[in-house]
Coordinates of C-alpha atoms and ligand atoms in Angstrom, one line a residue:
X25 CA 0.0 0.0 0.0
X26 CA 1.1 3.5 -0.8
X27 CA 2.3 5.4 2.3
X28 CA 0.1 8.4 3.0
X29 CA 1.9 11.6 4.0
X30 CA 0.2 14.0 6.4
X31 CA 1.1 17.6 6.9
X32 CA 0.6 18.5 10.5
X33 CA 0.6 22.3 11.0
X34 CA 1.6 23.1 14.6
X35 CA 3.2 19.6 14.8
X36 CA 5.8 20.7 17.3
X37 CA 2.9 21.6 19.7
X38 CA 1.4 19.7 22.6
X39 CA -1.5 18.2 20.6
X40 CA 0.2 18.1 17.2
X41 CA 3.2 16.1 18.5
X42 CA 0.8 13.5 19.9
X43 CA -1.1 13.3 16.6
X44 CA 2.2 12.6 14.9
X45 CA 2.9 9.7 17.2
X46 CA -0.5 8.3 16.3
X47 CA 0.0 8.9 12.6
X48 CA 3.3 7.0 12.8
X49 CA 1.7 4.1 14.7
X50 CA -0.9 3.9 12.0
X51 CA 1.6 3.8 9.1
X52 CA 1.4 7.4 8.0
X53 CA 4.4 9.6 7.3
X54 CA 4.3 13.1 8.9
X55 CA 5.8 16.4 7.8
X56 CA 5.4 19.6 9.8
X57 CA 5.0 23.3 9.4
X58 CA 5.5 25.3 12.6
X59 CA 6.9 28.7 13.5
X60 CA 8.1 27.2 16.9
X61 CA 6.4 30.1 18.8
X62 CA 5.1 27.7 21.4
X63 CA 6.2 24.5 19.8
X64 CA 9.3 22.5 20.8
X65 CA 11.5 21.3 17.9
X66 CA 12.8 18.3 19.9
X67 CA 9.3 16.8 19.8
X68 CA 9.6 16.3 16.1
X69 CA 13.3 15.4 15.8
X70 CA 14.0 13.7 12.4
X71 CA 10.8 14.8 10.6
X72 CA 10.8 17.2 7.7
X73 CA 10.1 20.6 9.2
X74 CA 9.2 23.9 7.4
X75 CA 9.7 26.7 9.9
X76 CA 7.2 29.3 8.8
X77 CA 4.5 31.6 10.2
X78 CA 1.3 30.5 8.5
X79 CA -0.2 34.0 9.0
X80 CA 2.4 35.4 6.6
X81 CA 1.0 35.4 3.0
X82 CA 4.5 34.5 1.8
X83 CA 4.0 31.1 3.5
X84 CA 1.4 30.1 0.9
X85 CA 4.1 29.6 -1.7
X86 CA 6.7 27.9 0.5
X87 CA 4.0 25.7 2.0
X88 CA 2.7 24.7 -1.4
X89 CA 6.2 23.7 -2.5
X90 CA 6.9 21.9 0.7
X91 CA 3.7 19.8 0.3
X92 CA 4.5 19.0 -3.3
X93 CA 8.1 18.0 -2.5
X94 CA 6.9 15.6 0.2
X95 CA 3.9 14.2 -1.6
X96 CA 1.5 15.3 1.1
X97 CA -1.9 13.6 0.8
X98 CA -3.8 15.1 3.8
X99 CA -3.5 18.0 6.3
X100 CA -4.2 18.1 10.1
X101 CA -4.3 21.8 10.9
X102 CA -3.5 22.4 14.6
X103 CA -1.4 25.6 14.4
X104 CA -3.2 28.4 16.2
X105 CA -3.2 30.8 19.1
X106 CA -5.2 29.2 21.9
X107 CA -5.4 31.4 25.0
X108 CA -8.8 32.8 25.7
X109 CA -7.6 35.7 27.9
X110 CA -5.0 36.7 25.4
X111 CA -7.6 36.7 22.7
X112 CA -9.6 39.2 24.6
X113 CA -6.7 41.7 24.7
X114 CA -5.5 40.9 21.1
X115 CA -8.4 40.0 18.9
X116 CA -6.7 41.0 15.7
X117 CA -3.7 38.9 16.5
X118 CA -6.0 35.9 17.0
X119 CA -8.0 36.4 13.8
X120 CA -4.7 36.9 11.9
X121 CA -3.4 33.5 12.9
X122 CA -6.5 31.5 13.4
X123 CA -8.5 32.8 10.4
X124 CA -5.9 34.4 8.2
X125 CA -3.4 31.6 8.8
X126 CA -6.1 29.0 8.1
X127 CA -6.9 30.7 4.8
X128 CA -3.2 30.6 3.8
X129 CA -3.0 26.9 4.6
X130 CA -6.2 26.3 2.6
X131 CA -4.7 28.3 -0.3
X132 CA -1.6 26.2 -0.2
X133 CA -3.7 23.0 0.0
X134 CA -5.6 24.1 -3.1
X135 CA -2.4 24.8 -5.0
X136 CA -0.9 21.5 -4.0
X137 CA -4.2 19.7 -4.7
X138 CA -4.6 18.3 -1.2
X139 CA -8.3 18.0 -0.2
X140 CA -8.4 15.9 2.9
X141 CA -8.4 18.2 5.9
X142 CA -8.8 17.8 9.7
X143 CA -9.2 21.0 11.8
X144 CA -8.5 21.6 15.5
X145 CA -11.9 22.8 16.7
X146 CA -12.9 23.6 20.2
X147 CA -15.8 23.4 22.7
X148 CA -15.3 27.2 23.0
X149 CA -17.6 27.5 20.1
X150 CA -20.5 26.5 22.5
X151 CA -19.8 29.6 24.6
X152 CA -21.9 29.7 27.8
X153 CA -23.9 26.5 26.9
X154 CA -24.9 24.7 30.1
X155 CA -24.9 20.9 30.5
X156 CA -24.6 18.4 27.7
X157 CA -23.9 19.7 24.2
X158 CA -24.3 17.9 20.9
X159 CA -23.0 19.1 17.5
X160 CA -26.4 20.6 16.9
X161 CA -26.3 22.8 20.0
X162 CA -26.1 26.5 19.2
X163 CA -22.6 27.9 18.5
X164 CA -22.4 31.1 20.4
X165 CA -18.7 31.8 21.3
X166 CA -18.1 34.4 24.0
X167 CA -14.5 35.4 23.1
X168 CA -12.4 36.1 20.1
X169 CA -10.6 32.8 20.4
X170 CA -13.9 30.9 20.1
X171 CA -15.2 33.2 17.3
X172 CA -11.9 32.7 15.3
X173 CA -12.2 28.9 15.6
X174 CA -15.9 29.0 14.5
X175 CA -14.9 31.2 11.5
X176 CA -12.3 28.5 10.6
X177 CA -15.1 25.9 10.6
X178 CA -17.3 28.2 8.4
X179 CA -14.4 28.4 5.8
X180 CA -14.2 24.6 5.7
X181 CA -18.0 24.2 5.4
X182 CA -18.1 26.7 2.5
X183 CA -15.3 24.9 0.7
X184 CA -16.9 21.5 1.5
X185 CA -20.2 22.7 0.0
X186 CA -18.6 23.4 -3.4
X187 CA -16.6 20.2 -3.4
X188 CA -13.2 21.9 -3.0
X189 CA -12.4 20.2 0.3
X190 CA -13.2 17.1 2.3
X191 CA -13.0 18.3 5.9
X192 CA -13.7 17.7 9.5
X193 CA -13.6 19.8 12.6
X194 CA -12.9 18.0 15.8
X195 CA -14.3 20.1 18.7
X196 CA -11.9 19.2 21.5
X197 CA -13.1 19.5 25.1
X198 CA -10.5 20.0 27.8
X199 CA -7.4 18.2 26.6
X200 CA -5.1 16.8 29.3
X201 CA -2.4 14.3 30.0
X202 CA 0.6 13.3 28.0
X203 CA 2.1 10.3 26.2
X204 CA 5.7 11.3 26.9
X205 CA 7.8 13.8 28.9
X206 CA 8.6 15.9 25.8
X207 CA 5.0 16.0 24.9
X208 CA 3.8 17.5 28.2
X209 CA 1.5 20.5 27.9
X210 CA 3.8 23.5 28.7
X211 CA 1.2 26.1 28.0
X212 CA -0.2 25.5 31.4
X213 CA -3.3 27.7 31.1
X214 CA -5.6 24.6 31.4
X215 CA -6.7 23.5 34.9
X216 CA -4.7 20.3 35.2
X217 CA -1.2 21.6 34.2
X218 CA -1.9 24.8 36.1
X219 CA -2.8 23.0 39.3
X220 CA 0.1 20.6 39.0
X221 CA 2.6 23.4 38.3
X222 CA 1.4 25.2 41.4
X223 CA 1.7 22.1 43.5
X224 CA 5.3 21.5 42.1
X225 CA 6.1 25.0 43.2
X226 CA 4.7 24.5 46.7
X227 CA 1.7 26.7 46.1
X228 CA -1.9 25.6 46.7
X229 CA -4.0 25.2 43.5
X230 CA -7.0 27.5 43.2
X231 CA -10.7 26.9 42.6
X232 CA -12.4 29.7 40.8
X233 CA -15.9 29.8 42.4
X234 CA -17.5 27.2 44.6
X235 CA -21.1 28.5 44.4
X236 CA -22.1 27.2 41.0
X237 CA -25.4 25.2 40.6
X238 CA -23.4 21.9 40.4
X239 CA -23.3 18.9 42.9
X240 CA -20.2 20.3 44.8
X241 CA -20.5 23.9 43.7
X242 CA -17.5 23.9 41.4
X243 CA -17.5 24.0 37.6
X244 CA -18.0 20.7 35.7
X245 CA -16.0 19.9 32.5
X246 CA -15.3 17.1 30.2
X247 CA -11.6 16.1 30.1
X248 CA -10.1 14.2 27.2
X249 CA -6.7 12.4 27.2
X250 CA -4.4 13.8 24.5
X251 CA -3.6 10.3 23.3
X252 CA -7.3 9.5 22.8
X253 CA -7.7 12.8 21.1
X254 CA -4.8 12.0 18.7
X255 CA -6.5 8.7 17.8
X256 CA -9.7 10.6 17.0
X257 CA -7.7 12.4 14.2
X258 CA -6.7 9.1 12.7
X259 CA -10.4 7.9 12.7
X260 CA -11.4 11.2 11.1
X261 CA -8.7 11.0 8.4
X262 CA -9.6 7.4 7.6
X263 CA -13.2 8.3 7.1
X264 CA -12.4 11.2 4.9
X265 CA -9.9 9.2 2.8
X266 CA -12.5 6.4 2.4
X267 CA -15.3 8.7 1.1
X268 CA -14.7 10.7 -2.1
X269 CA -18.1 12.5 -1.5
X270 CA -17.2 13.7 2.0
X271 CA -17.8 17.5 2.4
X272 CA -17.7 18.8 6.0
X273 CA -18.7 17.3 9.3
X274 CA -18.1 18.4 12.9
X275 CA -17.6 16.1 15.8
X276 CA -17.4 16.6 19.6
X277 CA -14.3 14.9 21.1
X278 CA -14.9 14.2 24.8
X279 CA -15.6 11.3 27.1
X280 CA -19.2 12.3 27.8
X281 CA -18.5 12.3 31.5
X282 CA -18.2 15.5 33.5
X283 CA -15.8 16.0 36.5
X284 CA -15.9 19.0 38.9
X285 CA -12.9 21.2 39.5
X286 CA -12.9 19.9 43.0
X287 CA -12.7 16.2 41.8
X288 CA -9.8 17.1 39.5
X289 CA -7.9 18.8 42.2
X290 CA -8.5 16.0 44.7
X291 CA -6.9 13.7 42.2
X292 CA -4.0 16.1 41.5
X293 CA -3.4 16.3 45.3
X294 CA -3.5 12.5 45.6
X295 CA -1.3 11.8 42.5
X296 CA 1.3 14.4 43.5
X297 CA 1.3 13.2 47.2
X298 CA 1.3 16.9 48.3
X299 CA 0.2 18.0 51.7
X300 CA -1.2 21.2 50.2
X301 CA -4.9 21.8 50.0
X302 CA -6.8 23.9 47.5
X303 CA -7.8 27.5 47.9
X304 CA -11.3 28.8 47.1
X305 CA -11.2 32.1 45.3
X306 CA -13.8 34.1 43.4
X307 CA -15.5 33.1 40.2
X308 CA -13.9 34.2 36.9
X309 CA -16.1 35.9 34.3
X310 CA -17.2 33.7 31.4
X311 CA -17.1 30.3 33.0
X312 CA -20.2 28.2 32.4
X313 CA -21.3 26.1 35.4
X314 CA -21.2 22.8 33.5
X315 CA -20.3 21.8 29.9
X316 CA -19.9 18.2 28.9
X317 CA -19.7 16.6 25.4
X318 CA -22.2 14.3 23.9
X319 CA -19.8 12.2 22.0
X320 CA -22.4 9.9 20.3
X321 CA -21.8 11.2 16.8
X322 CA -18.1 10.4 16.7
X323 CA -18.7 7.0 18.3
X324 CA -21.4 6.0 15.9
X325 CA -19.9 7.5 12.7
X326 CA -16.2 7.1 13.2
X327 CA -16.1 4.2 15.7
X328 CA -14.0 6.3 18.1
X329 CA -14.3 6.4 21.9
X330 CA -12.0 7.4 24.7
X331 CA -10.1 4.7 26.5
X332 CA -8.2 6.8 29.2
X333 CA -9.8 8.1 32.4
X334 CA -9.2 11.2 34.5
X335 CA -6.6 9.4 36.7
X336 CA -4.6 8.5 33.6
X337 CA -4.7 12.2 32.5
X338 CA -3.7 13.6 35.9
X339 CA -1.0 11.0 36.6
X340 CA 0.6 11.2 33.1
X341 CA 0.5 15.0 33.3
X342 CA 2.3 14.8 36.7
X343 CA 4.8 12.3 35.4
X344 CA 5.4 14.5 32.3
X345 CA 5.9 17.6 34.3
X346 CA 8.3 15.9 36.8
X347 CA 10.2 14.1 34.0
X348 CA 9.2 10.6 35.0
X349 CA 6.8 9.8 32.0
Ligands
NAD430 N1 -5.1 22.4 24.5 C1 -6.4 22.4 24.6 O1 -7.0 22.1 25.6 C2 -7.2 22.7 23.3 C3 -8.6 22.6 23.4 C4 -9.3 22.9 22.2 C5 -8.7 23.2 21.0 N2 -7.3 23.2 21.0 C6 -6.7 23.6 19.7 O2 -5.7 22.6 19.4 C7 -4.7 23.1 18.7 C8 -3.3 22.8 19.2 O3 -3.2 23.3 20.6 P1 -2.1 22.9 21.6 O4 -2.7 22.8 22.9 O5 -1.3 21.8 21.0 O6 -1.2 24.2 21.5 P2 0.4 24.5 21.3 O7 0.6 25.9 21.5 O8 1.2 23.5 22.1 O9 0.5 24.1 19.7 C9 0.3 25.0 18.7 C10 1.5 24.9 17.7 O10 1.2 25.7 16.6 C11 2.4 26.5 16.3 N3 2.0 27.8 15.8 C12 1.3 28.8 16.5 N4 1.1 29.8 15.7 C13 1.7 29.5 14.5 C14 1.9 30.2 13.2 N5 1.4 31.4 13.1 N6 2.5 29.6 12.2 C15 3.0 28.3 12.4 N7 2.9 27.6 13.5 C16 2.2 28.2 14.6 C17 3.1 26.6 17.7 O11 4.5 26.8 17.6 C18 2.8 25.2 18.3 O12 3.8 24.3 17.9 C19 -4.9 24.7 18.6 O13 -5.6 24.9 17.3 C20 -5.9 24.9 19.7 O14 -6.8 26.0 19.4 C21 -6.6 23.0 22.1

């Protein structure tokens, strides 16, 4: 069988590097474009790498040539800016990379005649939705980050509709854990790495708000292990590659089980064997009480489901951070 070659944009990132490990395990070859702004080159040692900023229009030409040179047959587009608070102070910068950069990657894909495309979507498109969300739930982002990701999906839907692209957006819930020390999430804006980092520095982790209408008063979220998430990309790619009539489809990627912030921190405290407790502080604006994926669509249509639990996520994140993964 012909070896398929996938271009992973943002492949030196936390999620991108785990996707590459899955691609390799499934017999794909990977090539990477990354500007190394948050990515780590050592994560992709030995792979063809184009160091370029996808938001620079000049990248269209270099990326097209790179794809042609390497016989790229599909694209997994993870390169983006991903911090919600940062997006509120720099909306233009977020649209430039997340929308403008996506347009440039799509232009290069068109020029190189690559039509299979998997996009890093996010549960942030559901905004302040409360409870369980399906892919049919309203998309009402409440910050520029979520808006820019929804705009990315709209681009893909429009191209899919005219038969120019066969695409999928995977709407990730809260991604956590690691498959290796190098792959550990160093962004640390998400709850689990943030809490573990504080613990490792001898500082109590914080709970933002304990008076939400949830069983223990703290926010409930759906956490997904990055290794399971990476596998969802392989399932999506395989479905697109098998169906020449595919246009555009979105899928939630979560476990379907919600955990409260308190439950997560209890596990973080147990796994790290710290004597620290957590500190209750005020709510932050823009945090819905509870948001959990309904993952039925991806299970039924792509045959994917999560196999790691919250303990796997917290303990692998701790081992990754402390260098014992
Ligand atoms: N981590 C999460 O919980 C989460 C949740 C939902 C969605 N996502 C999405 O998943 C994707 C990957 O996130 P991550 O957590 O791996 O973040 P990350 O910052 O580790 O990875 C992003 C990668 O993209 C690269 N990059 C950024 N801007 C670029 C540019 N202009 N040109 C070229 N490369 C660029 C970075 O250097 C990095 O290697 C993002 O699209 C993010 O929005 C992440």
